[in-house]
Amino acid sequence: MIIAESIRVEIYKYNYAAHSYDLVTTLTESSIISAGGKRQCCADGTFEIGGVYAATFSMQAKILGMTTFQVRGAKLRVRSKYGTESAWHNMGTFWVTDATRVGEIFSVNAQDAVGWLDTSSYNSTSESAVKAVGKVLADKWQNIGIGIDQWDENGTEYGGWLQYLTDCTNTFIQSQTGVKGMLHW
């Protein structure tokens, strides 16, 4: 039995003027030579923020109309479907961390947003020009000591630790890349 898998990769380039990602091109099997992904939560079965691995995606493909520097930092939305299914299934959103080009062929490595939460970005509480997530958390909420999600007496969500971490991570990402609101809670 052979199960045919189809893949589609949408490539978005960040528009600094509009603070949004614009769709540049959609790659299909005709331009994707190889593709692969890896998801692994952690190395040893424990969970620790900063120790969680980002999901990764790599591919070799012909990407027309873009330079290596435009591909590096691009957002990829990967979708797949099996056999004769009509609906495409989202396999993840990734940001290109490395891209090389030989002729018309690009080799691309990308990771999901968990990569922004590595220990180098959130552990630092130093007084530096670019504030790390840990420094922003400490400045804004001190020892927050709250739950993952918080709700008021009317059942309205007003924020929790994950929402604060998302906000602070977005602040850090914007300071590093200029990209506003990359993550959403």
Short mmCIF file of C-alpha atoms in Angstrom, two decimals:
data_model
loop_
_atom_site.label_atom_id
_atom_site.label_comp_id
_atom_site.label_asym_id
_atom_site.label_seq_id
_atom_site.Cartn_x
_atom_site.Cartn_y
_atom_site.Cartn_z
CA MET A 1 0.00 0.00 0.00
CA ILE A 2 1.33 3.43 -0.94
CA ILE A 3 0.03 6.58 0.71
CA ALA A 4 0.83 9.67 -1.34
CA GLU A 5 1.50 12.79 0.72
CA SER A 6 1.24 16.22 -0.84
CA ILE A 7 2.96 19.27 0.62
CA ARG A 8 2.43 22.98 0.17
CA VAL A 9 4.62 25.72 1.69
CA GLU A 10 3.42 29.31 1.75
CA ILE A 11 6.25 31.85 2.05
CA TYR A 12 5.56 35.20 3.70
CA LYS A 13 7.95 38.16 3.77
CA TYR A 14 7.74 40.71 6.57
CA ASN A 15 6.47 44.13 5.49
CA TYR A 16 8.10 46.60 7.89
CA ALA A 17 5.88 49.51 6.79
CA ALA A 18 2.63 47.63 7.48
CA HIS A 19 3.99 45.51 10.40
CA SER A 20 2.56 42.37 8.83
CA TYR A 21 3.59 39.40 6.74
CA ASP A 22 2.72 39.43 3.04
CA LEU A 23 2.34 36.22 1.03
CA VAL A 24 5.12 36.11 -1.59
CA THR A 25 4.72 32.66 -3.12
CA THR A 26 3.31 29.19 -2.56
CA LEU A 27 5.57 26.22 -3.24
CA THR A 28 4.16 22.88 -4.35
CA GLU A 29 5.69 19.54 -5.26
CA SER A 30 6.80 20.96 -8.59
CA SER A 31 9.31 23.22 -6.81
CA ILE A 32 10.01 21.34 -3.53
CA ILE A 33 12.85 18.84 -3.91
CA SER A 34 12.88 17.54 -0.34
CA ALA A 35 11.30 18.50 2.97
CA GLY A 36 11.43 17.23 6.52
CA GLY A 37 10.47 18.23 10.03
CA LYS A 38 11.23 17.31 13.61
CA ARG A 39 9.27 17.81 16.81
CA GLN A 40 10.78 16.86 20.13
CA CYS A 41 9.66 18.46 23.36
CA CYS A 42 12.79 17.88 25.38
CA ALA A 43 15.83 15.66 25.61
CA ASP A 44 15.20 13.83 28.87
CA GLY A 45 11.45 13.76 29.54
CA THR A 46 11.41 16.83 31.81
CA PHE A 47 9.81 20.16 30.96
CA GLU A 48 11.44 23.48 31.62
CA ILE A 49 10.85 26.80 29.90
CA GLY A 50 14.01 27.54 28.00
CA GLY A 51 14.81 23.85 27.77
CA VAL A 52 12.01 22.97 25.36
CA TYR A 53 13.11 22.35 21.81
CA ALA A 54 11.65 24.25 18.92
CA ALA A 55 10.06 22.22 16.15
CA THR A 56 12.24 22.41 13.06
CA PHE A 57 11.56 22.27 9.35
CA SER A 58 14.05 21.95 6.52
CA MET A 59 13.65 21.83 2.77
CA GLN A 60 15.39 22.15 -0.52
CA ALA A 61 13.35 23.98 -3.12
CA LYS A 62 13.33 26.28 -6.11
CA ILE A 63 12.11 29.62 -4.79
CA LEU A 64 11.64 32.06 -7.63
CA GLY A 65 11.61 35.82 -7.16
CA MET A 66 13.39 35.94 -3.79
CA THR A 67 16.99 36.50 -2.75
CA THR A 68 18.79 34.59 0.00
CA PHE A 69 18.45 37.58 2.30
CA GLN A 70 14.69 37.79 1.67
CA VAL A 71 14.27 34.08 2.39
CA ARG A 72 16.24 34.34 5.65
CA GLY A 73 13.70 35.54 8.25
CA ALA A 74 10.68 34.64 6.11
CA LYS A 75 7.64 32.96 7.66
CA LEU A 76 6.70 29.54 6.29
CA ARG A 77 3.26 28.00 6.66
CA VAL A 78 3.54 24.29 5.95
CA ARG A 79 0.47 22.30 4.94
CA SER A 80 -0.01 18.71 3.83
CA LYS A 81 -2.66 16.24 2.79
CA TYR A 82 -2.74 12.52 2.05
CA GLY A 83 -4.00 10.74 -1.01
CA THR A 84 -7.11 12.26 -2.46
CA GLU A 85 -8.11 14.35 0.56
CA SER A 86 -9.44 17.73 -0.45
CA ALA A 87 -8.55 19.64 2.73
CA TRP A 88 -5.01 20.79 3.52
CA HIS A 89 -3.89 20.27 7.12
CA ASN A 90 -1.67 22.80 8.88
CA MET A 91 1.63 21.18 9.86
CA GLY A 92 3.07 24.28 11.47
CA THR A 93 4.35 27.80 11.08
CA PHE A 94 8.10 28.30 11.02
CA TRP A 95 10.56 31.19 10.68
CA VAL A 96 13.62 30.71 8.48
CA THR A 97 16.81 30.83 10.54
CA ASP A 98 19.23 29.81 7.80
CA ALA A 99 19.11 29.84 4.02
CA THR A 100 21.77 29.06 1.44
CA ARG A 101 21.50 29.07 -2.31
CA VAL A 102 23.27 27.11 -5.02
CA GLY A 103 22.03 28.11 -8.45
CA GLU A 104 18.24 28.04 -8.30
CA ILE A 105 18.09 25.69 -5.30
CA PHE A 106 17.65 27.02 -1.77
CA SER A 107 18.45 24.96 1.32
CA VAL A 108 16.29 26.29 4.14
CA ASN A 109 16.26 25.58 7.89
CA ALA A 110 13.46 26.99 10.02
CA GLN A 111 12.05 26.71 13.54
CA ASP A 112 8.74 27.47 15.19
CA ALA A 113 8.16 30.26 17.72
CA VAL A 114 9.35 28.18 20.70
CA GLY A 115 12.87 29.06 19.58
CA TRP A 116 12.29 32.61 20.79
CA LEU A 117 11.86 31.27 24.32
CA ASP A 118 15.31 29.76 24.67
CA THR A 119 17.21 30.50 27.86
CA SER A 120 19.32 33.22 26.27
CA SER A 121 16.22 35.31 25.60
CA TYR A 122 14.26 34.97 28.80
CA ASN A 123 16.79 34.30 31.57
CA SER A 124 18.76 37.52 31.37
CA THR A 125 17.65 40.22 33.80
CA SER A 126 20.58 42.54 33.07
CA GLU A 127 20.16 46.26 32.49
CA SER A 128 21.02 46.16 28.79
CA ALA A 129 19.83 48.29 25.90
CA VAL A 130 17.81 45.37 24.58
CA LYS A 131 15.71 43.93 27.38
CA ALA A 132 15.35 40.18 27.50
CA VAL A 133 11.99 38.61 28.30
CA GLY A 134 13.03 37.88 31.90
CA LYS A 135 13.90 41.54 32.48
CA VAL A 136 10.59 42.75 31.05
CA LEU A 137 8.68 40.25 33.23
CA ALA A 138 10.56 41.37 36.33
CA ASP A 139 10.06 45.08 35.56
CA LYS A 140 6.38 44.88 34.70
CA TRP A 141 4.96 42.23 37.03
CA GLN A 142 7.69 41.65 39.66
CA ASN A 143 7.08 38.25 41.27
CA ILE A 144 3.81 37.59 39.48
CA GLY A 145 3.06 34.23 41.13
CA ILE A 146 -0.11 33.67 39.12
CA GLY A 147 -1.56 30.75 37.22
CA ILE A 148 -1.18 29.90 33.57
CA ASP A 149 -4.57 31.51 32.83
CA GLN A 150 -6.48 33.86 35.08
CA TRP A 151 -10.21 34.63 34.99
CA ASP A 152 -12.20 37.28 36.82
CA GLU A 153 -15.42 36.57 38.72
CA ASN A 154 -17.47 37.05 35.51
CA GLY A 155 -15.50 34.41 33.62
CA THR A 156 -13.57 36.95 31.52
CA GLU A 157 -9.94 36.14 30.87
CA TYR A 158 -7.72 38.97 32.08
CA GLY A 159 -4.36 37.40 31.61
CA GLY A 160 -2.10 34.92 33.20
CA TRP A 161 1.49 33.86 33.14
CA LEU A 162 1.41 32.58 29.53
CA GLN A 163 -0.24 35.77 28.28
CA TYR A 164 2.38 37.87 30.07
CA LEU A 165 5.16 35.68 28.70
CA THR A 166 3.71 36.04 25.18
CA ASP A 167 3.55 39.84 25.54
CA CYS A 168 7.11 40.02 26.84
CA THR A 169 8.42 37.65 24.19
CA ASN A 170 6.82 39.82 21.51
CA THR A 171 8.60 42.83 23.03
CA PHE A 172 11.90 40.95 22.85
CA ILE A 173 11.30 39.73 19.27
CA GLN A 174 10.43 43.25 18.16
CA SER A 175 13.62 44.63 19.73
CA GLN A 176 15.68 42.00 17.86
CA THR A 177 13.90 41.95 14.49
CA GLY A 178 11.50 44.89 14.24
CA VAL A 179 8.61 42.42 13.81
CA LYS A 180 5.54 43.43 15.86
CA GLY A 181 3.10 40.91 17.34
CA MET A 182 4.76 37.74 16.00
CA LEU A 183 3.13 35.55 18.67
CA HIS A 184 -0.54 35.67 19.62
CA TRP A 185 -2.22 34.59 22.81
#
